[in-house]
PDB file of C-alpha atoms in Angstrom:
ATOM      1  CA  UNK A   1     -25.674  -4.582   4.141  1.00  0.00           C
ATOM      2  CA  UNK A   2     -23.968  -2.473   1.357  1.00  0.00           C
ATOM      3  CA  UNK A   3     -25.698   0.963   3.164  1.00  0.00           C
ATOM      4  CA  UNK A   4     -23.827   3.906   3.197  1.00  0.00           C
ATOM      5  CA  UNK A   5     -23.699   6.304   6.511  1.00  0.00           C
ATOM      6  CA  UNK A   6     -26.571   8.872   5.586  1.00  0.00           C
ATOM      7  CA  UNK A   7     -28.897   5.535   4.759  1.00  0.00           C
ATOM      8  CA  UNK A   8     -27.913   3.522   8.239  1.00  0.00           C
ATOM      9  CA  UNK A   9     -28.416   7.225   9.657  1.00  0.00           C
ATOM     10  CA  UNK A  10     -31.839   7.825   8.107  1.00  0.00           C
ATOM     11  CA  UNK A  11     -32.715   4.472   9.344  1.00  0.00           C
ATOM     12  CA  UNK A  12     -31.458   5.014  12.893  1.00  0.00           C
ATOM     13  CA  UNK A  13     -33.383   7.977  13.037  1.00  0.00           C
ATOM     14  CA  UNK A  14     -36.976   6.601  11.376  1.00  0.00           C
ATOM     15  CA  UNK A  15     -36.860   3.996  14.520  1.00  0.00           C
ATOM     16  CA  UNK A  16     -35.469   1.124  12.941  1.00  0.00           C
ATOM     17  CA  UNK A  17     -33.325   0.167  16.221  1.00  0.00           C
ATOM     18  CA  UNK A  18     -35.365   1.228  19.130  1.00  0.00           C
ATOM     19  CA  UNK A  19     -36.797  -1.729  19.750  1.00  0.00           C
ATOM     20  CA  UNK A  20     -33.256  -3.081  19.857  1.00  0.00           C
ATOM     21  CA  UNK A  21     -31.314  -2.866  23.384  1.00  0.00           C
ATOM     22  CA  UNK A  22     -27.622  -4.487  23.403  1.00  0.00           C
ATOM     23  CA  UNK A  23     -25.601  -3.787  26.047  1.00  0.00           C
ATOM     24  CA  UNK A  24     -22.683  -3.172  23.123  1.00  0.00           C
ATOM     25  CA  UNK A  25     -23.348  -1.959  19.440  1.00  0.00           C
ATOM     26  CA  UNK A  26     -20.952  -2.769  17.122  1.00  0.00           C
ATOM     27  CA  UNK A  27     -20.526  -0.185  14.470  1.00  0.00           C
ATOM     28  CA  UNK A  28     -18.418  -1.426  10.971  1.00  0.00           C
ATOM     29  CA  UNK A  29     -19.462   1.434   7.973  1.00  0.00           C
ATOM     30  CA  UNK A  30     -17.958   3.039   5.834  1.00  0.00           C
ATOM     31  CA  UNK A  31     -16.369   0.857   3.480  1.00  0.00           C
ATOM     32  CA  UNK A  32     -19.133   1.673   0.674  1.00  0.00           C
ATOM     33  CA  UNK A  33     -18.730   5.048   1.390  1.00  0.00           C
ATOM     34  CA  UNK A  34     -14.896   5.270   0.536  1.00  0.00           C
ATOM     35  CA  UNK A  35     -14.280   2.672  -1.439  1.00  0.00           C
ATOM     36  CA  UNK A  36     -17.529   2.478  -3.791  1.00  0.00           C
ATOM     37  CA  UNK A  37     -19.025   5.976  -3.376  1.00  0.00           C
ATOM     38  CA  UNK A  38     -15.711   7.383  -3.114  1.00  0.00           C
ATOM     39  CA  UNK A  39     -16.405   9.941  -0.412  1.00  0.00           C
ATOM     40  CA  UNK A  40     -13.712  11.829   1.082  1.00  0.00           C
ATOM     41  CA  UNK A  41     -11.434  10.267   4.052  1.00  0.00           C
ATOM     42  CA  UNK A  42     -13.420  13.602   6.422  1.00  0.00           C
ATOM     43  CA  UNK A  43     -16.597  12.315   4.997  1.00  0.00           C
ATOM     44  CA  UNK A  44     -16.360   8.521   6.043  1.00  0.00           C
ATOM     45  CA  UNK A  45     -15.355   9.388   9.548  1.00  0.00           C
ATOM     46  CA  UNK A  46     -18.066  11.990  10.356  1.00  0.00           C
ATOM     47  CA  UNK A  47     -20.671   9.215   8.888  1.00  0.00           C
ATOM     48  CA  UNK A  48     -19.528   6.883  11.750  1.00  0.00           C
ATOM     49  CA  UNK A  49     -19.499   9.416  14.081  1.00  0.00           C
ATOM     50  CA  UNK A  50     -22.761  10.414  12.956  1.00  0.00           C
ATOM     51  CA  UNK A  51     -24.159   7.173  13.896  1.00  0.00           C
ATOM     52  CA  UNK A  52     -22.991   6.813  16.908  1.00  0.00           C
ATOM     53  CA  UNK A  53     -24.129   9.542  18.112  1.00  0.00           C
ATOM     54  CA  UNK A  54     -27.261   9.044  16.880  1.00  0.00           C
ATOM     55  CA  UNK A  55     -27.342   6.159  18.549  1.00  0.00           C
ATOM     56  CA  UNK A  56     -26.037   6.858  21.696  1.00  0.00           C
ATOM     57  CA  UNK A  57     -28.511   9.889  22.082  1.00  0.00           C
ATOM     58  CA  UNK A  58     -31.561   6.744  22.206  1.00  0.00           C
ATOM     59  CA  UNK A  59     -29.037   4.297  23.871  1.00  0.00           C
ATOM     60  CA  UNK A  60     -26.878   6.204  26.447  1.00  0.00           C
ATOM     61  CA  UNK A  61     -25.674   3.593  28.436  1.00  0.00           C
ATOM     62  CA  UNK A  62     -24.790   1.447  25.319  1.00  0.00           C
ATOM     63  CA  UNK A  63     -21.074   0.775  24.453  1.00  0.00           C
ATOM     64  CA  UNK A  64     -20.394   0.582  21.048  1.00  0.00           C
ATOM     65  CA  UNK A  65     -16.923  -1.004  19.352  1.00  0.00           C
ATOM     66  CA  UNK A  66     -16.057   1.014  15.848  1.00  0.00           C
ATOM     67  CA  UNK A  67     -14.616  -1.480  13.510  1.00  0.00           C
ATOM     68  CA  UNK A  68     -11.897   0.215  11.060  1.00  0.00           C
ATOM     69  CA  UNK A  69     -12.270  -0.643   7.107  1.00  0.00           C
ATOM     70  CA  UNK A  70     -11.258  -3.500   6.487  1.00  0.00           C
ATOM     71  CA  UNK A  71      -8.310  -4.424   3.570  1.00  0.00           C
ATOM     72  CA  UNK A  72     -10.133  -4.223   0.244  1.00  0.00           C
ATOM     73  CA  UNK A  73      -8.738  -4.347  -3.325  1.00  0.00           C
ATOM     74  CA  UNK A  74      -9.588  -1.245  -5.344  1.00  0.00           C
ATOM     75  CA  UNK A  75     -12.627  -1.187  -7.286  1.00  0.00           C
ATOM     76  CA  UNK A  76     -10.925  -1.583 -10.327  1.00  0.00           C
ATOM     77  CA  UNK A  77      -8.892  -4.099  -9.296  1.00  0.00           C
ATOM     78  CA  UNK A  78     -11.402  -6.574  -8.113  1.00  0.00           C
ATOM     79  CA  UNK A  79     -12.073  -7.616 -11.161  1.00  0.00           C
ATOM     80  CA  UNK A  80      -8.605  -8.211 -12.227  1.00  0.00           C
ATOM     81  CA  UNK A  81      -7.420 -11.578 -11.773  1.00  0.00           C
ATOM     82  CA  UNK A  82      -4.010 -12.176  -9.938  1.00  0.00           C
ATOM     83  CA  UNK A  83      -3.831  -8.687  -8.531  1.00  0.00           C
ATOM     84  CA  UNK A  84      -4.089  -9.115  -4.557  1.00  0.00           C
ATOM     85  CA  UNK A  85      -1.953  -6.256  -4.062  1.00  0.00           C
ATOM     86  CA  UNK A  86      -3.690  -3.316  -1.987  1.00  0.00           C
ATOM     87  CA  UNK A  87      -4.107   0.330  -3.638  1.00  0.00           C
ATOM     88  CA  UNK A  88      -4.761   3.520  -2.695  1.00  0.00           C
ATOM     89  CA  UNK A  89      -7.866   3.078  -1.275  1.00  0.00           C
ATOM     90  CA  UNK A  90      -6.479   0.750   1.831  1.00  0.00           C
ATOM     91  CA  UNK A  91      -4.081   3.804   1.852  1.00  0.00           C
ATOM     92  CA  UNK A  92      -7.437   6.282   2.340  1.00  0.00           C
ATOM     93  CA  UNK A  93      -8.490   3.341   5.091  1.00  0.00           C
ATOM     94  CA  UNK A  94      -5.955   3.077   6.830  1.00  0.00           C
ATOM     95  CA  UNK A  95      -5.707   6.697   7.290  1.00  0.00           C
ATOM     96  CA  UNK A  96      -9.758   7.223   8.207  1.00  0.00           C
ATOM     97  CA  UNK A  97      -8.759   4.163  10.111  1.00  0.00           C
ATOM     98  CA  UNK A  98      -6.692   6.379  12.559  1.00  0.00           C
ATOM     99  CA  UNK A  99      -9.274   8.988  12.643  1.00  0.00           C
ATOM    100  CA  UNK A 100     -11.444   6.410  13.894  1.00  0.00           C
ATOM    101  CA  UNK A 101      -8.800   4.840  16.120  1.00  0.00           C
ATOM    102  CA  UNK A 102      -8.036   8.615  17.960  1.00  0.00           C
ATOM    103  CA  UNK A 103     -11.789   9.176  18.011  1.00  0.00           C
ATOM    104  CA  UNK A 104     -12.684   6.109  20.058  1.00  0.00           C
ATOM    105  CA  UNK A 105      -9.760   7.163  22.862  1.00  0.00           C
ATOM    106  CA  UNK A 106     -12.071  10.121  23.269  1.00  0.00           C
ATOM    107  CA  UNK A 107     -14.950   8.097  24.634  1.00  0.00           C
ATOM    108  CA  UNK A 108     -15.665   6.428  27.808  1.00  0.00           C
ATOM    109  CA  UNK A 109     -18.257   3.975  25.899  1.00  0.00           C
ATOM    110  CA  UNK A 110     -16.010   4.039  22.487  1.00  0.00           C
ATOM    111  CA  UNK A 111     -13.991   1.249  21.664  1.00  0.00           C
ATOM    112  CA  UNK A 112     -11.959   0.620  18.720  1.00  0.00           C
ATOM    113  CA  UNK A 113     -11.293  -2.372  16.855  1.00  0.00           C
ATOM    114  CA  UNK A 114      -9.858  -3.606  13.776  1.00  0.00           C
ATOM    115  CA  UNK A 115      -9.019  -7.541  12.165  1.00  0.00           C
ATOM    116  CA  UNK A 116      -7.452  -6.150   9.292  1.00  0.00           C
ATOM    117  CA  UNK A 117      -3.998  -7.766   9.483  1.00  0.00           C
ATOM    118  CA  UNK A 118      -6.521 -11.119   9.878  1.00  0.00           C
ATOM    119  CA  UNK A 119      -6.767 -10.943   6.249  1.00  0.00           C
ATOM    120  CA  UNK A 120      -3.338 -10.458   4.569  1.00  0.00           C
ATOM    121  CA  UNK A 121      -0.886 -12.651   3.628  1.00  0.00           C
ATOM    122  CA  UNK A 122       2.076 -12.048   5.841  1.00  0.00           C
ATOM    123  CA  UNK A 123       4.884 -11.999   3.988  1.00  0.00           C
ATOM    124  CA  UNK A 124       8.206 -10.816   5.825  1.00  0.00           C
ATOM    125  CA  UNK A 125      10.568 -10.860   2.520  1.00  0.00           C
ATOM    126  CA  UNK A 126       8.266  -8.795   0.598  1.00  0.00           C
ATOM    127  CA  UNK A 127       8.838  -4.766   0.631  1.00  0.00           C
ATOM    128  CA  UNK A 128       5.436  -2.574   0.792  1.00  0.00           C
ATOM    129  CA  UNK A 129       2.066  -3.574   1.499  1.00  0.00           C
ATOM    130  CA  UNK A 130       1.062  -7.038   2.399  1.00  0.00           C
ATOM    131  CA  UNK A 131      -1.692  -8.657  -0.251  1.00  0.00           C
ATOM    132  CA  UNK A 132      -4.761  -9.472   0.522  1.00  0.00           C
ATOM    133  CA  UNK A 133      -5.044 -13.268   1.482  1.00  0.00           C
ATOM    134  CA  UNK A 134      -7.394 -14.643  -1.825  1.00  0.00           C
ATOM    135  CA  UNK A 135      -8.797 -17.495   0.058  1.00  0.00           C
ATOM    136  CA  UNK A 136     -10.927 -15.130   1.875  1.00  0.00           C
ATOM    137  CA  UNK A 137     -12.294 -12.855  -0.251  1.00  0.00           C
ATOM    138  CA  UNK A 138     -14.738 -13.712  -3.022  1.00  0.00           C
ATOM    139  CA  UNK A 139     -14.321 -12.430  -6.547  1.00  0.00           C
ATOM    140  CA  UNK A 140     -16.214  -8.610  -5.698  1.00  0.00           C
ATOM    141  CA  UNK A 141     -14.083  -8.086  -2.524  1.00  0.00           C
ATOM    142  CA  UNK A 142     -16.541  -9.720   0.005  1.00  0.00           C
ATOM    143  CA  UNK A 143     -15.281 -12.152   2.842  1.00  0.00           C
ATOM    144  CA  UNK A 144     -15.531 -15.639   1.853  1.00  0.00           C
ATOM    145  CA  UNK A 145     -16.890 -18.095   4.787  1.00  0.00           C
ATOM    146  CA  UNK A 146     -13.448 -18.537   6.255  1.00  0.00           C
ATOM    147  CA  UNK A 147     -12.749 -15.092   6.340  1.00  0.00           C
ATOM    148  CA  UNK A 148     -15.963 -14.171   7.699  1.00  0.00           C
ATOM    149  CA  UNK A 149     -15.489 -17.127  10.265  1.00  0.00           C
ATOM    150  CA  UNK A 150     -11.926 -15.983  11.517  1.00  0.00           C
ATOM    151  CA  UNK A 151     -13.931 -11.874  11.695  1.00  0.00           C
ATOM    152  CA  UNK A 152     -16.523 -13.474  13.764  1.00  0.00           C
ATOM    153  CA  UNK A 153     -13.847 -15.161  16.400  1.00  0.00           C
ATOM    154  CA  UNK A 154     -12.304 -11.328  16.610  1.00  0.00           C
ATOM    155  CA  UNK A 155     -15.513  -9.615  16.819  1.00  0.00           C
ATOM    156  CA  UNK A 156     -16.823 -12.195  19.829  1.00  0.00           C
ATOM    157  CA  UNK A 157     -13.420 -11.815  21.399  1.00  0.00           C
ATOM    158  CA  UNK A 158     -13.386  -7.750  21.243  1.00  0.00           C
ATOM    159  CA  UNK A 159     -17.363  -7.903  22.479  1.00  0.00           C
ATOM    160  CA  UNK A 160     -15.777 -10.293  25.467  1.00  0.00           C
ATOM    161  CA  UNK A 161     -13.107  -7.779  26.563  1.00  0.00           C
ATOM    162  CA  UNK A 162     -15.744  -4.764  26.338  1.00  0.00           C
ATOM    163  CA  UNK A 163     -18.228  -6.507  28.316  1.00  0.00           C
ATOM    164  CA  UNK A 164     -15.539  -7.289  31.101  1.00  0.00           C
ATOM    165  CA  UNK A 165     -14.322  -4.223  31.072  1.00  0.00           C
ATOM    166  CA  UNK A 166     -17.921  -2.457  31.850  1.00  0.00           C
ATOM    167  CA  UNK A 167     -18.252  -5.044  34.608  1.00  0.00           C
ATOM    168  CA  UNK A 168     -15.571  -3.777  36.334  1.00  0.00           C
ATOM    169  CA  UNK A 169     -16.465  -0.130  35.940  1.00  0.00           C
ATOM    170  CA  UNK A 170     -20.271  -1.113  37.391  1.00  0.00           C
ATOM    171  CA  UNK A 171     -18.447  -2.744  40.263  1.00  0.00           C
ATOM    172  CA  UNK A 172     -16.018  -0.536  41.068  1.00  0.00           C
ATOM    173  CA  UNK A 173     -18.177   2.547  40.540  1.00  0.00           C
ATOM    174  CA  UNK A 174     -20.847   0.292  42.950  1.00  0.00           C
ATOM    175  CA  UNK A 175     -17.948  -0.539  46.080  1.00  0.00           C
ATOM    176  CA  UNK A 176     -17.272   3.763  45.747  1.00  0.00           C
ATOM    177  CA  UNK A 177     -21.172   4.270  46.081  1.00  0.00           C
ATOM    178  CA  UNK A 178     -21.047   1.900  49.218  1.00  0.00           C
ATOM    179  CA  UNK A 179     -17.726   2.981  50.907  1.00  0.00           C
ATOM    180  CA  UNK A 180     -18.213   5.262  54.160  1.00  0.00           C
TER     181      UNK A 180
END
């Protein structure tokens, strides 16, 4: 929705998702905020975390999957026509990426997730950074259909796995509850 964190926050927080009541969230900010805003990498991460906390203080029993960034050309580069190579800002996301990725193994109802390598063209001979794939991302850096269709396969699959994975914790947590 091209928010940044302290906007989704201020929303969260004026009520805009208690009426809501998913059994998983799924959290994906904090691209604006690094890559257009231009916040620091410590800045992004405590936005998401920010949120989810946030949210997890009105939905406790809530699981919520934290999508990393996702590859993006640099500003000035989306404009530039030919250039698919990835800057310094998938550099900065691939580091708050981490944070994101060691935050999440603290959490019992944190789960991370991230499609990136979905939307680079893999190219073994070349040294460096993969490109971005051009067929799925518009002219401003957006996912095009397809690349929003082959995000929406990983997003369903990672919500899948989450789900299952609670089910077995109720279930197992239930047969301990019962046992003599």
């Amino acid at each position: 929705s091209m928010r940044c964190g302290p906007n989704l926050l201020w929303l969260i927080r004026r009520g805009e998702v208690e009426k809501l009541n998913p059994k998983v969230w799924f959290i994906h900010i904090g691209t604006t905020d690094l890559f257009d805003s231009k916040c620091t990498n410590r800045y992004v991460v405590a936005n998401v975390l920010n949120v989810v906390q946030e949210l997890h203080s009105k939905k406790p029993d809530a699981q919520f999957i934290i999508h990393g960034i996702l590859p993006r050309l640099d500003p000035e580069q989306v404009y530039s026509k030919g250039n698919d190579q990835l800057g310094e800002y998938w550099h900065r996301a691939q580091r708050v990426n981490k944070l994101l990725k060691n935050l999440c193994e603290t959490g019992e109802n944190l789960w991370y997730m991230q499609s990136g390598n979905h939307f680079l063209k893999i190219d073994y001979s070349q040294k460096g950074r993969n490109p971005v794939d051009p067929r799925l991302f518009d002219k401003d850096g957006d996912l095009t259909a397809p690349g929003m269709k082959i995000w929406g396969a990983e997003i369903v699959n990672k919500t899948g796995i989450v789900l299952a994975a609670v089910q077995k914790r109720e279930a197992e947590a239930k047969a301990k509850a019962a046992a003599p």
